């Protein structure tokens, strides 16, 4: 088991890991010459069976990579390689870098990768509930598996011995590519790769940048996970970074809670996703916050709210919109027969 901060915890009923930042680091583990599993994370390498209350709070992983290979299973996460039951991961972010896993063993084995953690278990629903809350991941995920692949922008795989909703992902977003091949099943999703049992995981206020990959919220379950489709959906890059409350992610609850989440108008050609401003996240510079290059030059996305027709004109709300209009026109975009309202 490998990690930058904490390798492995076990035999402690309650464990708290808090206030850790990992910068410009890498974790590499290669077990292709042996038969064991590979576990790799940047904050935590893994948690044993006897850790029944694990809390990971207020942690940052910035511009760091995890690479792991094994003949058996690969468990990999941007924050934790894998966790057990009664886990709370909150106020954490993974920005930049890469998660890359390879399993070249038996067809029954494979890769589990999550932007936050690869595996989470709910256990007994009333006493061992697990949750991931107030997190975001902006990184790419790649995998090669001779067997199954479970790849999720937030969580790789969810399990629950109680077979009821005992795990929650809420107030989370993901932006990144998910690419790879699997010899058996490819279970990939922007929130969670799969849940071994149906209806064990509840998704709430979870969004992803649908311009980055073609997956939905999840895959690999026969019955849909418990969730409200109105607040579990993919948005375009423009919608993810737009600061206007009427159309941007930063205007949607809970990302409009300015005591927890921040947003920024474009700075130096960079457009920002919503970001945490509490705890150690308050110390992040603008360059370290999640950003993308100007997305408004993309012809596949609407630049402004509205349809651009006489009946439904583009809406120029504020000075930021005027700046964007100037930017895309200077870049060569034309609006010859389109309509706008200021």
Short mmCIF file of C-alpha atoms in Angstrom, two decimals:
data_model
loop_
_atom_site.label_atom_id
_atom_site.label_comp_id
_atom_site.label_asym_id
_atom_site.label_seq_id
_atom_site.Cartn_x
_atom_site.Cartn_y
_atom_site.Cartn_z
CA UNK A 1 0.00 0.00 0.00
CA UNK A 2 1.38 3.36 -0.98
CA UNK A 3 0.52 7.00 -0.27
CA UNK A 4 2.28 10.32 0.23
CA UNK A 5 0.68 11.08 3.63
CA UNK A 6 -0.65 7.92 5.38
CA UNK A 7 0.13 4.42 4.11
CA UNK A 8 -2.36 2.27 6.02
CA UNK A 9 -4.53 2.45 9.12
CA UNK A 10 -6.00 -0.47 11.05
CA UNK A 11 -6.92 -1.61 14.58
CA UNK A 12 -8.16 1.86 15.54
CA UNK A 13 -11.95 2.16 15.93
CA UNK A 14 -11.88 5.85 15.00
CA UNK A 15 -9.37 7.60 12.72
CA UNK A 16 -9.33 11.24 11.57
CA UNK A 17 -7.05 12.61 8.86
CA UNK A 18 -7.36 16.36 8.36
CA UNK A 19 -5.65 19.43 6.97
CA UNK A 20 -3.21 17.68 4.62
CA UNK A 21 -2.06 19.11 1.31
CA UNK A 22 -0.10 17.12 -1.28
CA UNK A 23 1.60 19.16 -4.01
CA UNK A 24 3.41 18.10 -7.18
CA UNK A 25 3.89 14.52 -5.97
CA UNK A 26 3.56 11.03 -7.36
CA UNK A 27 2.79 7.56 -6.06
CA UNK A 28 3.93 4.55 -8.06
CA UNK A 29 3.45 0.88 -7.24
CA UNK A 30 4.16 -2.13 -9.46
CA UNK A 31 3.10 -5.60 -8.32
CA UNK A 32 3.11 -7.32 -11.69
CA UNK A 33 5.87 -9.66 -10.52
CA UNK A 34 3.77 -10.93 -7.56
CA UNK A 35 0.20 -12.06 -6.99
CA UNK A 36 -0.91 -9.37 -4.52
CA UNK A 37 -3.24 -6.44 -5.02
CA UNK A 38 -1.93 -2.90 -5.55
CA UNK A 39 -3.31 -0.08 -3.37
CA UNK A 40 -2.33 3.50 -4.10
CA UNK A 41 -3.67 6.87 -2.97
CA UNK A 42 -2.23 10.31 -2.37
CA UNK A 43 -3.59 10.97 1.15
CA UNK A 44 -4.30 7.40 2.37
CA UNK A 45 -3.14 4.03 1.05
CA UNK A 46 -5.94 2.04 2.69
CA UNK A 47 -8.05 1.29 5.76
CA UNK A 48 -8.34 -2.11 7.44
CA UNK A 49 -11.45 -3.98 8.59
CA UNK A 50 -11.15 -2.76 12.17
CA UNK A 51 -11.42 0.93 11.29
CA UNK A 52 -15.16 1.49 11.64
CA UNK A 53 -15.20 5.31 11.73
CA UNK A 54 -12.81 6.96 9.31
CA UNK A 55 -12.92 10.70 8.65
CA UNK A 56 -10.86 12.45 5.98
CA UNK A 57 -11.53 16.18 5.97
CA UNK A 58 -10.08 19.37 4.51
CA UNK A 59 -7.43 17.87 2.23
CA UNK A 60 -5.98 19.02 -1.08
CA UNK A 61 -4.21 17.04 -3.79
CA UNK A 62 -2.69 19.35 -6.38
CA UNK A 63 -0.92 18.48 -9.63
CA UNK A 64 -0.05 14.96 -8.48
CA UNK A 65 -0.22 11.51 -10.08
CA UNK A 66 -0.97 7.95 -9.04
CA UNK A 67 0.23 5.03 -11.16
CA UNK A 68 -0.32 1.41 -10.15
CA UNK A 69 -0.07 -1.99 -11.83
CA UNK A 70 -0.81 -5.50 -10.60
CA UNK A 71 -1.58 -9.04 -11.75
CA UNK A 72 -4.48 -8.98 -9.29
CA UNK A 73 -6.71 -6.02 -8.32
CA UNK A 74 -5.67 -2.38 -8.49
CA UNK A 75 -7.35 -0.07 -5.94
CA UNK A 76 -6.59 3.59 -6.61
CA UNK A 77 -7.93 6.94 -5.45
CA UNK A 78 -6.96 10.58 -5.63
CA UNK A 79 -7.56 10.93 -1.87
CA UNK A 80 -7.71 7.33 -0.56
CA UNK A 81 -6.85 4.08 -2.34
CA UNK A 82 -9.79 2.33 -0.68
CA UNK A 83 -11.93 2.67 2.43
CA UNK A 84 -14.17 0.44 4.50
CA UNK A 85 -17.47 1.14 6.29
CA UNK A 86 -18.53 4.26 8.20
CA UNK A 87 -16.34 6.58 6.12
CA UNK A 88 -16.75 10.34 5.84
CA UNK A 89 -14.71 12.21 3.22
CA UNK A 90 -15.50 15.91 3.11
CA UNK A 91 -14.13 19.27 1.96
CA UNK A 92 -11.47 17.68 -0.22
CA UNK A 93 -10.24 18.41 -3.73
CA UNK A 94 -8.10 16.77 -6.40
CA UNK A 95 -6.80 19.24 -8.99
CA UNK A 96 -4.62 18.33 -11.97
CA UNK A 97 -2.40 15.28 -12.30
CA UNK A 98 -3.47 11.81 -13.46
CA UNK A 99 -4.83 8.53 -12.07
CA UNK A 100 -3.65 5.54 -14.13
CA UNK A 101 -4.19 1.85 -13.29
CA UNK A 102 -3.30 -1.42 -15.01
CA UNK A 103 -4.34 -4.96 -14.12
CA UNK A 104 -3.01 -7.71 -16.39
CA UNK A 105 -4.03 -10.70 -14.28
CA UNK A 106 -6.91 -13.13 -14.28
CA UNK A 107 -10.16 -12.21 -16.00
CA UNK A 108 -11.94 -12.23 -12.62
CA UNK A 109 -9.77 -9.41 -11.33
CA UNK A 110 -9.39 -5.85 -12.49
CA UNK A 111 -9.09 -2.14 -11.73
CA UNK A 112 -11.03 0.09 -9.34
CA UNK A 113 -10.32 3.83 -9.63
CA UNK A 114 -12.08 6.79 -8.07
CA UNK A 115 -11.17 10.44 -8.19
CA UNK A 116 -11.73 10.50 -4.42
CA UNK A 117 -11.56 6.78 -3.52
CA UNK A 118 -11.87 3.47 -5.35
CA UNK A 119 -14.11 1.60 -2.92
CA UNK A 120 -16.58 2.54 -0.20
CA UNK A 121 -18.81 0.27 1.85
CA UNK A 122 -21.96 1.18 3.72
CA UNK A 123 -22.08 -1.87 5.94
CA UNK A 124 -25.04 -1.88 8.34
CA UNK A 125 -27.17 1.02 7.16
CA UNK A 126 -28.13 2.47 10.55
CA UNK A 127 -24.68 2.45 12.14
CA UNK A 128 -22.11 2.29 9.36
CA UNK A 129 -23.23 4.85 6.82
CA UNK A 130 -20.62 6.40 4.58
CA UNK A 131 -20.55 9.70 2.72
CA UNK A 132 -18.52 11.87 0.37
CA UNK A 133 -19.53 15.53 0.59
CA UNK A 134 -18.29 18.93 -0.58
CA UNK A 135 -15.63 17.60 -2.94
CA UNK A 136 -14.46 18.18 -6.47
CA UNK A 137 -12.09 16.44 -8.84
CA UNK A 138 -10.51 17.88 -11.95
CA UNK A 139 -8.14 15.25 -13.28
CA UNK A 140 -8.00 12.52 -15.91
CA UNK A 141 -8.51 8.81 -15.26
CA UNK A 142 -7.07 6.04 -17.43
CA UNK A 143 -7.09 2.26 -17.04
CA UNK A 144 -6.21 -1.01 -18.73
CA UNK A 145 -7.79 -4.13 -17.28
CA UNK A 146 -7.70 -7.77 -18.33
CA UNK A 147 -10.88 -8.19 -16.25
CA UNK A 148 -13.46 -5.70 -15.01
CA UNK A 149 -12.88 -1.98 -14.69
CA UNK A 150 -14.70 0.24 -12.18
CA UNK A 151 -13.83 3.88 -12.85
CA UNK A 152 -15.65 6.83 -11.33
CA UNK A 153 -14.90 10.52 -11.27
CA UNK A 154 -15.66 10.52 -7.54
CA UNK A 155 -16.05 6.85 -6.46
CA UNK A 156 -14.99 3.67 -8.24
CA UNK A 157 -17.32 1.13 -6.64
CA UNK A 158 -19.97 1.17 -3.90
CA UNK A 159 -20.90 -1.85 -1.79
CA UNK A 160 -23.28 -2.43 1.11
CA UNK A 161 -23.91 -5.63 3.05
CA UNK A 162 -27.28 -4.16 4.11
CA UNK A 163 -28.40 -3.71 0.48
CA UNK A 164 -30.16 -0.43 1.29
CA UNK A 165 -29.18 3.17 0.73
CA UNK A 166 -26.29 3.56 3.15
CA UNK A 167 -23.85 5.68 1.17
CA UNK A 168 -24.14 9.22 -0.12
CA UNK A 169 -22.28 11.43 -2.56
CA UNK A 170 -23.50 15.01 -2.38
CA UNK A 171 -22.33 18.50 -3.29
CA UNK A 172 -19.69 17.22 -5.70
CA UNK A 173 -18.49 17.84 -9.24
CA UNK A 174 -16.08 16.15 -11.61
CA UNK A 175 -14.34 17.37 -14.75
CA UNK A 176 -11.97 15.10 -16.60
CA UNK A 177 -11.46 12.44 -19.24
CA UNK A 178 -12.19 8.80 -18.39
CA UNK A 179 -10.53 6.47 -20.88
CA UNK A 180 -9.51 2.83 -20.91
CA UNK A 181 -10.10 -0.75 -21.97
CA UNK A 182 -11.46 -3.74 -20.10
CA UNK A 183 -11.25 -7.41 -21.02
CA UNK A 184 -14.60 -8.04 -19.31
CA UNK A 185 -16.95 -5.23 -18.19
CA UNK A 186 -16.23 -1.52 -18.33
CA UNK A 187 -18.16 0.16 -15.51
CA UNK A 188 -17.38 3.86 -15.81
CA UNK A 189 -19.26 6.94 -14.69
CA UNK A 190 -18.66 10.54 -13.76
CA UNK A 191 -19.85 10.05 -10.18
CA UNK A 192 -19.46 6.34 -9.57
CA UNK A 193 -18.30 3.46 -11.74
CA UNK A 194 -20.76 0.97 -10.31
CA UNK A 195 -22.56 -0.28 -7.24
CA UNK A 196 -22.33 -4.03 -6.64
CA UNK A 197 -25.85 -4.02 -5.18
CA UNK A 198 -28.65 -1.84 -6.51
CA UNK A 199 -29.92 1.22 -4.64
CA UNK A 200 -27.12 1.40 -2.07
CA UNK A 201 -25.89 4.85 -3.06
CA UNK A 202 -27.71 8.18 -3.04
CA UNK A 203 -26.51 11.00 -5.30
CA UNK A 204 -27.46 14.59 -4.49
CA UNK A 205 -26.28 17.87 -6.03
CA UNK A 206 -23.68 16.14 -8.20
CA UNK A 207 -22.59 17.49 -11.56
CA UNK A 208 -19.97 16.77 -14.18
CA UNK A 209 -18.48 18.41 -17.24
CA UNK A 210 -20.10 16.48 -20.09
CA UNK A 211 -17.76 18.11 -22.58
CA UNK A 212 -14.92 15.97 -21.17
CA UNK A 213 -16.32 12.46 -21.72
CA UNK A 214 -19.45 10.64 -22.88
CA UNK A 215 -20.32 8.75 -19.68
CA UNK A 216 -23.30 9.44 -17.46
CA UNK A 217 -23.46 9.57 -13.68
CA UNK A 218 -22.86 5.82 -13.28
CA UNK A 219 -23.03 2.43 -14.96
CA UNK A 220 -23.03 -1.22 -14.03
CA UNK A 221 -26.20 -1.49 -11.92
CA UNK A 222 -29.43 -3.21 -12.92
CA UNK A 223 -31.62 -0.81 -10.91
CA UNK A 224 -31.02 2.96 -10.98
CA UNK A 225 -29.32 4.44 -7.96
CA UNK A 226 -31.45 6.56 -5.68
CA UNK A 227 -31.16 10.15 -6.91
CA UNK A 228 -33.02 13.21 -8.10
CA UNK A 229 -32.30 13.66 -11.84
CA UNK A 230 -32.88 17.41 -11.50
CA UNK A 231 -29.68 17.83 -9.50
CA UNK A 232 -27.63 14.93 -10.84
CA UNK A 233 -26.61 15.77 -14.39
CA UNK A 234 -23.91 16.71 -16.84
CA UNK A 235 -23.31 20.32 -17.84
CA UNK A 236 -21.28 21.83 -20.65
CA UNK A 237 -17.95 23.43 -19.79
CA UNK A 238 -19.60 26.82 -20.36
CA UNK A 239 -22.29 25.99 -17.81
CA UNK A 240 -19.73 24.65 -15.34
CA UNK A 241 -17.62 27.82 -15.32
CA UNK A 242 -20.14 30.57 -16.03
CA UNK A 243 -20.50 32.82 -12.98
CA UNK A 244 -23.93 34.20 -13.83
CA UNK A 245 -26.42 32.81 -11.32
CA UNK A 246 -29.08 32.13 -13.96
CA UNK A 247 -27.06 29.61 -15.96
CA UNK A 248 -23.79 28.77 -14.19
CA UNK A 249 -23.01 25.98 -11.71
CA UNK A 250 -21.98 28.60 -9.15
CA UNK A 251 -25.59 29.80 -9.17
CA UNK A 252 -26.98 26.35 -8.26
CA UNK A 253 -27.35 25.25 -4.63
CA UNK A 254 -25.20 24.41 -2.74
CA UNK A 255 -22.46 25.93 -4.91
CA UNK A 256 -24.03 29.35 -4.41
CA UNK A 257 -23.32 29.18 -0.66
CA UNK A 258 -20.60 31.83 -0.48
CA UNK A 259 -19.56 30.76 3.02
CA UNK A 260 -18.33 27.43 1.60
CA UNK A 261 -17.91 27.83 -2.16
CA UNK A 262 -16.19 30.49 -4.23
CA UNK A 263 -16.49 31.52 -7.85
CA UNK A 264 -14.48 33.88 -10.00
CA UNK A 265 -14.83 35.88 -13.16
CA UNK A 266 -12.23 35.03 -15.82
CA UNK A 267 -8.66 35.99 -14.93
CA UNK A 268 -5.89 36.03 -17.53
CA UNK A 269 -7.85 33.86 -19.99
CA UNK A 270 -8.67 31.25 -17.34
CA UNK A 271 -12.28 30.36 -16.51
CA UNK A 272 -12.95 28.87 -13.08
CA UNK A 273 -15.11 26.04 -11.82
CA UNK A 274 -16.67 26.48 -8.33
CA UNK A 275 -14.06 25.92 -5.62
CA UNK A 276 -13.96 25.45 -1.85
CA UNK A 277 -12.88 28.45 0.23
CA UNK A 278 -12.93 26.92 3.72
CA UNK A 279 -10.04 25.49 5.77
CA UNK A 280 -6.79 25.05 3.90
CA UNK A 281 -8.58 25.71 0.61
CA UNK A 282 -8.70 29.38 1.60
CA UNK A 283 -4.96 29.54 0.96
CA UNK A 284 -5.10 28.43 -2.67
CA UNK A 285 -3.95 30.95 -5.23
CA UNK A 286 -6.04 31.61 -8.34
CA UNK A 287 -3.54 29.57 -10.39
CA UNK A 288 -4.11 26.59 -8.06
CA UNK A 289 -7.89 26.66 -8.25
CA UNK A 290 -9.70 24.51 -10.84
CA UNK A 291 -9.75 26.29 -14.20
CA UNK A 292 -9.96 25.72 -17.92
CA UNK A 293 -8.93 27.64 -20.98
CA UNK A 294 -11.56 29.90 -22.54
CA UNK A 295 -14.44 27.54 -23.45
CA UNK A 296 -16.50 30.16 -25.22
CA UNK A 297 -14.66 29.72 -28.51
CA UNK A 298 -16.21 26.27 -28.88
CA UNK A 299 -18.86 26.29 -31.59
CA UNK A 300 -20.63 23.32 -29.99
CA UNK A 301 -21.65 25.26 -26.87
CA UNK A 302 -23.92 28.30 -26.64
CA UNK A 303 -21.91 31.30 -25.56
CA UNK A 304 -24.77 32.99 -23.74
CA UNK A 305 -28.12 32.09 -22.25
CA UNK A 306 -30.88 32.00 -24.85
CA UNK A 307 -31.19 30.48 -28.30
CA UNK A 308 -30.00 33.36 -30.48
CA UNK A 309 -33.34 33.66 -32.29
CA UNK A 310 -35.70 36.63 -32.49
CA UNK A 311 -38.14 34.85 -30.17
CA UNK A 312 -35.39 33.61 -27.83
CA UNK A 313 -32.42 35.96 -28.14
CA UNK A 314 -29.04 35.50 -26.48
CA UNK A 315 -29.04 37.36 -23.18
CA UNK A 316 -26.20 39.76 -22.40
CA UNK A 317 -26.53 40.03 -18.64
CA UNK A 318 -23.51 41.94 -17.43
CA UNK A 319 -20.02 43.25 -18.08
CA UNK A 320 -18.56 39.72 -18.02
CA UNK A 321 -20.84 38.79 -20.92
CA UNK A 322 -19.68 41.84 -22.86
CA UNK A 323 -16.08 40.77 -22.30
CA UNK A 324 -16.89 37.23 -23.51
CA UNK A 325 -18.68 38.61 -26.56
CA UNK A 326 -15.63 40.68 -27.44
CA UNK A 327 -13.35 37.68 -26.91
CA UNK A 328 -15.21 35.28 -29.20
CA UNK A 329 -15.81 37.89 -31.92
CA UNK A 330 -12.09 38.73 -31.92
CA UNK A 331 -11.43 34.98 -32.21
CA UNK A 332 -13.44 34.87 -35.42
CA UNK A 333 -16.94 33.85 -34.31
CA UNK A 334 -19.73 35.62 -36.20
CA UNK A 335 -23.32 36.37 -35.20
CA UNK A 336 -24.68 37.56 -38.56
CA UNK A 337 -28.37 36.56 -38.32
CA UNK A 338 -28.53 35.90 -34.57
CA UNK A 339 -30.35 38.03 -32.03
CA UNK A 340 -29.27 39.30 -28.63
CA UNK A 341 -30.78 41.35 -25.83
CA UNK A 342 -28.79 43.47 -23.39
#
